[in-house]
XYZ file of C-alpha atoms in Angstrom:
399
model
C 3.801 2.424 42.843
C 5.400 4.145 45.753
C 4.706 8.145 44.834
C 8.751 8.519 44.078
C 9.961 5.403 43.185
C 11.643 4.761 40.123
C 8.927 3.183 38.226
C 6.500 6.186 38.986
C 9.574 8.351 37.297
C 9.531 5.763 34.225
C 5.570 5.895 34.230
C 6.346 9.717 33.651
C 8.411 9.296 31.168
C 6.232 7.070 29.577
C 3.702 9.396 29.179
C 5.963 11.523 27.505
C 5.919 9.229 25.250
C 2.834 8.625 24.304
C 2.427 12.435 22.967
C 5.076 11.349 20.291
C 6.228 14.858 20.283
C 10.032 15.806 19.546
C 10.210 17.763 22.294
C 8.579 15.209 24.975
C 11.101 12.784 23.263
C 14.276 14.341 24.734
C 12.297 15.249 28.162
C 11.553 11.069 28.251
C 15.384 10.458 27.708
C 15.942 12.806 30.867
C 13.340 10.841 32.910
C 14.682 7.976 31.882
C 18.371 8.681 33.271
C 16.657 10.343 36.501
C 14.862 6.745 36.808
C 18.459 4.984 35.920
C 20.179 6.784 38.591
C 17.233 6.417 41.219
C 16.895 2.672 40.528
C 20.436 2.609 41.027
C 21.098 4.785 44.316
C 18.056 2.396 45.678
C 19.017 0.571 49.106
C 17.022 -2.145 47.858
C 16.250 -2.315 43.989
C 12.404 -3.365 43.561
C 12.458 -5.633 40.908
C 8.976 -4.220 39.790
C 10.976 -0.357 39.375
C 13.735 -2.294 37.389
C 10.965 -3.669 35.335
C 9.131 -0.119 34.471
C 12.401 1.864 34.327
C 13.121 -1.258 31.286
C 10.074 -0.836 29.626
C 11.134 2.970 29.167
C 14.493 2.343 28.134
C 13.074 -0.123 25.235
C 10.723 2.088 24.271
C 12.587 5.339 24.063
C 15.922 2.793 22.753
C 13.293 2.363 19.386
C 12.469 -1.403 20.538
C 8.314 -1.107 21.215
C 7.607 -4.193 20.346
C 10.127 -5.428 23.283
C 8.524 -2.414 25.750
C 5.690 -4.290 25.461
C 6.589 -7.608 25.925
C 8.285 -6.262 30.012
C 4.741 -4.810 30.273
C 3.436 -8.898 29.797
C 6.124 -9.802 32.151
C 5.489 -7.574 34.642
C 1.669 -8.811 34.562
C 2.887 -12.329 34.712
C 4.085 -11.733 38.380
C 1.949 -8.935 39.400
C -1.225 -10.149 37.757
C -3.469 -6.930 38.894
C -1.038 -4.059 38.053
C -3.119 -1.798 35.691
C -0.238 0.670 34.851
C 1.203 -2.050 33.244
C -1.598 -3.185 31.224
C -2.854 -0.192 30.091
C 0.706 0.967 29.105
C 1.395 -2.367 26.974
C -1.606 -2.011 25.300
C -1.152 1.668 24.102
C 2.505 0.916 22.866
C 1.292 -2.076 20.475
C -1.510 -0.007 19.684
C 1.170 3.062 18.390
C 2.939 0.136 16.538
C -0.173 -1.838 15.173
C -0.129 -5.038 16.913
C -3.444 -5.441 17.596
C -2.548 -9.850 17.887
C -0.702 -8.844 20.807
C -3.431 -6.311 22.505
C -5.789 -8.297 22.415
C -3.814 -11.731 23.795
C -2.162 -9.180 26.839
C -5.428 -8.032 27.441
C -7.383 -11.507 27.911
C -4.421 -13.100 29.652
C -4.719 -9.757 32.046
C -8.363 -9.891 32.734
C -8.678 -12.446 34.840
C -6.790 -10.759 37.565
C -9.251 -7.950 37.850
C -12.529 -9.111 39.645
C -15.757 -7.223 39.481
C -14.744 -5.389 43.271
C -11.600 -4.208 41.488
C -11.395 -0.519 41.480
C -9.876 -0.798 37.948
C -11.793 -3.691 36.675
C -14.124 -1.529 34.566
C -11.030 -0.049 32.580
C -9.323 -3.492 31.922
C -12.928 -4.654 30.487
C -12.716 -1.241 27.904
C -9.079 -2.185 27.607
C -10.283 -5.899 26.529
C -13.250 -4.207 24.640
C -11.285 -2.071 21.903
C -8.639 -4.954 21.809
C -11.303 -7.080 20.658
C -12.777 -4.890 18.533
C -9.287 -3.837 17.005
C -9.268 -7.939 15.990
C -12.480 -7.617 14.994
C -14.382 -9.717 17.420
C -17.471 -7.192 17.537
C -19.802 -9.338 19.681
C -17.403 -10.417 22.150
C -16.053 -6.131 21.973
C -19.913 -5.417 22.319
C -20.315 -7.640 25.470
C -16.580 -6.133 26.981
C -17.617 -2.501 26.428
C -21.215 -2.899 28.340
C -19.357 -4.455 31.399
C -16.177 -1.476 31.229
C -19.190 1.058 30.991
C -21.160 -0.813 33.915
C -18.433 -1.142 35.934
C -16.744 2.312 35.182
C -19.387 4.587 33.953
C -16.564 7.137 32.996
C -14.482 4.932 30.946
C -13.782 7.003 28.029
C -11.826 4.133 26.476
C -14.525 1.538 26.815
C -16.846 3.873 25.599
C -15.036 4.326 22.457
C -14.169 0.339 21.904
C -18.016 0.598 21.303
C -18.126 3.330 19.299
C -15.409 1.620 16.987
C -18.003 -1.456 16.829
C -20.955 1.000 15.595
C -18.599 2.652 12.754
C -17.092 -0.705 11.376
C -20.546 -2.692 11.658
C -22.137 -0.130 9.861
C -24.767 0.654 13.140
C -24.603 4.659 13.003
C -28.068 5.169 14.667
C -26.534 3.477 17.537
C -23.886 4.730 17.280
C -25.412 8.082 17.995
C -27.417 6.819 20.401
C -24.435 5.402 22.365
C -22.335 8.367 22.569
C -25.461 11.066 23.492
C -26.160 8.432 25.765
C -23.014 8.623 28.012
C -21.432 12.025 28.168
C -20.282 11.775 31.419
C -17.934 9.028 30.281
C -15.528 11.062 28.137
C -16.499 15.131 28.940
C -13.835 14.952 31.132
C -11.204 13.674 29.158
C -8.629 15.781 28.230
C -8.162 16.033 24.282
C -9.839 12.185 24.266
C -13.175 13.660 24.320
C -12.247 15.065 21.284
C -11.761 11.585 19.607
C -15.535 10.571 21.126
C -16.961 13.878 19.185
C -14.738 12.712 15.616
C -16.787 9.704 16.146
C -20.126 11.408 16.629
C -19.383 13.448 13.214
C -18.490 9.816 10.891
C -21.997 8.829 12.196
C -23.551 11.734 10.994
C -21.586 11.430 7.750
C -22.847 7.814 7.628
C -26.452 8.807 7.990
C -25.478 11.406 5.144
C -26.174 14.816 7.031
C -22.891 16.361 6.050
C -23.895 19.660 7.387
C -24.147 18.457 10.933
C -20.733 16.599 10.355
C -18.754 19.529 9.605
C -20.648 21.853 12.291
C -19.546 18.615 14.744
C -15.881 19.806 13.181
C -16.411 23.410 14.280
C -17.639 22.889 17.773
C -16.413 19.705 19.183
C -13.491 17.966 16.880
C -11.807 21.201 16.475
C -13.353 23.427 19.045
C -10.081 23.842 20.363
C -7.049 24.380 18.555
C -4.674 22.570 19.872
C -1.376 21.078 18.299
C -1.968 17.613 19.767
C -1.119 15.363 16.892
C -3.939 12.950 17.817
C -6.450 16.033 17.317
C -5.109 17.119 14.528
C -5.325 13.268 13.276
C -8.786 13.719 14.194
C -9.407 16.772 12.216
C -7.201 16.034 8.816
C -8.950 12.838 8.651
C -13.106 14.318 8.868
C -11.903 16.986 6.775
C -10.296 14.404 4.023
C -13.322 12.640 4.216
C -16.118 15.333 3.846
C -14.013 16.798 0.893
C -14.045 13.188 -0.787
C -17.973 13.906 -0.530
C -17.297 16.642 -2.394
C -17.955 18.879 0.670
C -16.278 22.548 0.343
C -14.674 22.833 3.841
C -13.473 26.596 2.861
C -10.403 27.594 4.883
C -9.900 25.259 7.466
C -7.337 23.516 6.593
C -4.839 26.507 7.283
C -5.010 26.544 10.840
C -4.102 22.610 11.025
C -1.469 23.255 8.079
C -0.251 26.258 10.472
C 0.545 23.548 13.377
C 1.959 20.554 10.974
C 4.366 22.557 9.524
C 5.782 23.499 12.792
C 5.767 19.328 13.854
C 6.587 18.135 10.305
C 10.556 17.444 11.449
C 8.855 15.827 14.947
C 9.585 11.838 13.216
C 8.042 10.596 16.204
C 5.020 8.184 14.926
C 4.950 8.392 11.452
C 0.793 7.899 11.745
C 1.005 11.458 12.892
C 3.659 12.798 10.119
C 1.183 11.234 7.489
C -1.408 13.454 8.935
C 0.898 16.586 9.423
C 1.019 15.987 5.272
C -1.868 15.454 4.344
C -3.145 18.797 5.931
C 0.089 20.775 4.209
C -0.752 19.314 0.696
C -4.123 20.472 1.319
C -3.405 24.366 2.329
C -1.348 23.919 -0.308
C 2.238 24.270 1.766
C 4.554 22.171 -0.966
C 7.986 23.004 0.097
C 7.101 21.971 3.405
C 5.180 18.899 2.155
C 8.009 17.781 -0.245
C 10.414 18.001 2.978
C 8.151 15.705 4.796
C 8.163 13.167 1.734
C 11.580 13.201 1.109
C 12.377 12.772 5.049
C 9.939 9.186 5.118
C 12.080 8.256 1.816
C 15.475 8.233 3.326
C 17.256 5.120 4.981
C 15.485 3.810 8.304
C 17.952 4.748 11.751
C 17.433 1.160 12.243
C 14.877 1.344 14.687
C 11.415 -0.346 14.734
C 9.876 3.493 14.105
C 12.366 3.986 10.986
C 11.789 0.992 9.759
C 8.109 1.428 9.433
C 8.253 5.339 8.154
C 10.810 3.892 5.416
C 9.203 0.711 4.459
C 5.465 2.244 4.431
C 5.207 5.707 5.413
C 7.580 6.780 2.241
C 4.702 5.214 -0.726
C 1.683 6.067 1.602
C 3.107 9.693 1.829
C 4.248 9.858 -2.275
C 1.136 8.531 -2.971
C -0.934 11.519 -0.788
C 1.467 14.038 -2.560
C 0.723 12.571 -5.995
C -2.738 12.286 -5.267
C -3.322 16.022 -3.793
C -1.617 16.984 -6.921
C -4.039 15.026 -9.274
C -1.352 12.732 -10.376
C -3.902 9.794 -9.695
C -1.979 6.896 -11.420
C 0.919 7.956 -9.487
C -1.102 8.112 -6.615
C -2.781 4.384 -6.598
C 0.587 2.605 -7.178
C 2.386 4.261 -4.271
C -0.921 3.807 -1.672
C -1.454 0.173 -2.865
C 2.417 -0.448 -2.222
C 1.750 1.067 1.479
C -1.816 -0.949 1.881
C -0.193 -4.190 2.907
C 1.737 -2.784 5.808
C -0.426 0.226 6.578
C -1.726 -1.200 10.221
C 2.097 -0.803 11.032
C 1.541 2.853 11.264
C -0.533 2.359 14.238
C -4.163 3.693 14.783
C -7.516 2.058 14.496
C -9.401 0.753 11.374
C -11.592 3.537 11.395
C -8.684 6.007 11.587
C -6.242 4.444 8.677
C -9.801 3.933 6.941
C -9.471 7.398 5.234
C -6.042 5.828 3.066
C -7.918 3.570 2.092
C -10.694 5.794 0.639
C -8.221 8.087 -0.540
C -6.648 5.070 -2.493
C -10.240 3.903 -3.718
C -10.759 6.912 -5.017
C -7.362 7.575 -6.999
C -8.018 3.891 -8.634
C -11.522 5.195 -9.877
C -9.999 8.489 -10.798
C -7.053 6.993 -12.837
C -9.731 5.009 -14.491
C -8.617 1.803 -13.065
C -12.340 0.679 -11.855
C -11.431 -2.885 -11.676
C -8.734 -2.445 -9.128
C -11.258 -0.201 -7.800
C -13.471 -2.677 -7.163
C -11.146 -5.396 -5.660
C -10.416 -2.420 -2.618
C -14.016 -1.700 -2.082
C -14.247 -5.841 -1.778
C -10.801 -6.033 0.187
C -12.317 -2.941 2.381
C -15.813 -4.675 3.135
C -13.776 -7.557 4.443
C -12.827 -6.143 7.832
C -16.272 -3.649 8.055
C -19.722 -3.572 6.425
C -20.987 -2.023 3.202
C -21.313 1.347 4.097
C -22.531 4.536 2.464
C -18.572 4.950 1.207
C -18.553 1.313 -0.182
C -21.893 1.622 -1.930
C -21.643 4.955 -4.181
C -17.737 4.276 -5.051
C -19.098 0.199 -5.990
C -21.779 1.955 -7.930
C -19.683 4.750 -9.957
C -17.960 1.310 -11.214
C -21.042 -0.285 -11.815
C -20.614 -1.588 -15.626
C -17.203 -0.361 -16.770
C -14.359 -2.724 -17.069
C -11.456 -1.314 -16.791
């Protein structure tokens, strides 16, 4: 991409994005007409701006799903161009479709040979998307070459990490991410994600303590309003508490920054996270706002559709649950399980619904349905530590 062509303009705009934030939303629809009117003053019109100005218009139009498929096009005739691959993946990966990651990123591969100053990042591309699918081995075998060809390939180095949580491998785990700090210490907030990872291993190996003090000086070291950090944090925090871990006052500071995002309605993974850290500092009005927003009508677009159809009984089913209304609480989440990768995010991340549902089943007393999840859930992962005391608590009663 020529530094001021119109598809660098789009790629900024794309980026903008990606940070799903209200604000960033209108700046996008700004780039966007900047890249309209650029592509259009053009002597010349390259049809590879047209195509990256399109994938912005789709995407910011509420059409992902069809973003994504220009990014495949634009692959099919310019088989090496990583912008384009690494954008399509991260699109289906905010809308869930892990099918199509994984079947952009094989068909992409190909075109990056080992001398390819990107190859590395298309194998940790091809890694997570594998993983994502659950294809562990073949993920396992994709991450070592990303990391061998691209030692700092945070993303690779995380497709592996994913493969130690949902195998149930935490000493590896741990091994793999002291191992390699060089491959995500420089990345931005994303390092942040690597450390969130580092603390469910220590959870998994059931030193709580050094989870939370992970929480303190890595996953939250820094506070900002990022709603992928704050995903990070809500979601260690939810799951230390459902070990019965007293995590004192720290849920303020992330209720603090939800509240002021809670009317963002940009990804509605994020706005389930924004809620469950104001039911948890114990912000209702704000929280009921946030509910009742998910509940009403979907705009119609591909985003509305999915914070209608299952962000509105996954988010009355956190509220009822927070509020110890567990019966409540398992109908709504179990209505929400069936479409819950929709909401975009990994396994692992959308993993702590599932334990929060789990647990409102046992705590309603419904330990049969109880143990149909905890079968359901060992499907896609191993039996972990999670699996084994919840299966055990139901160990003998029939209800």
């Amino acid at each position: 991409m020529a530094p001021h062509s119109p598809a660098m303009a789009a790629a900024s705009g794309l980026m903008l994005m990606l940070s799903g934030r209200r604000e960033a939303m209108t700046e996008a629809a700004a780039t966007l007409r900047a890249a309209e009117r650029a592509l259009g003053l053009a002597a010349s019109p390259s049809d590879h701006d047209a195509a990256f100005v399109r994938v912005l218009a789709l995407w910011r139009g509420g059409r992902p799903s069809a973003a994504a498929a220009v990014c495949d096009a634009i692959l099919e005739r310019w088989p090496a161009d990583a912008m384009a691959l690494k954008i399509g993946q991260a699109i289906r990966f905010i809308a869930g479709d892990t099918a199509g990651m994984l079947r952009s990123a094989a068909a992409a591969a190909p075109g990056f040979a080992d001398d390819h100053p990107h190859a590395g990042y298309v194998h940790g591309c091809h890694a997570f998307a594998l993983e994502e699918t659950l294809h562990f081995d073949e993920a396992v075998t994709a991450g070592q070459s990303a990391l061998r060809l691209a030692a700092d390939d945070a993303w690779g180095l995380h497709a592996l990490a994913h493969v130690h949580e949902m195998t149930g491998t935490p000493h590896e785990g741990r091994a793999l991410i002291a191992a390699h700090p060089g491959a995500y210490a420089g990345c931005s907030t994303f390092r942040h994600h690597v450390d969130w990872h580092a603390a469910l291993f220590e959870m998994e190996l059931g030193d709580l303590d050094a989870a939370l003090a992970l929480y303190d000086t890595a996953v939250r070291a820094e506070p900002t309003d990022d709603y992928r950090d704050i995903a990070n944090a809500v979601s260690l925090l939810a799951r230390l508490e459902g070990e019965g871990v007293d995590v004192g006052g720290r849920w303020e500071e992330l209720a603090d920054l939800s509240e002021k995002r809670a009317a963002d309605a940009c990804l509605t993974f994020a706005d389930l996270h924004y809620l469950m850290a104001l039911l948890a500092a114990g912000r209702d009005a704000a929280a009921d706002a946030m509910v009742d927003r998910l509940a009403a009508k979907s705009d119609g677009t591909e985003t509305g559709d999915v914070a209608h159809q299952v962000g509105s009984p996954a988010a009355a089913g956190l509220a009822a649950f927070r509020r110890g209304r567990f019966g409540a609480a398992v109908e709504a989440l179990t209505m929400a399980q069936a479409g819950l990768s929709t909401i975009g995010g990994s396994h692992a991340q959308r993993d702590v619904f599932v334990r929060i549902t789990i647990d409102a089943a046992m705590k309603a007393g419904h330990m049969r349905l109880a143990r149909r999840l905890i079968r359901e859930r060992g499907t896609t992962r191993g039996m972990d530590s999670f699996a084994i005391t919840r299966l055990a608590k139901c160990s003998g009663v029939t209800a």
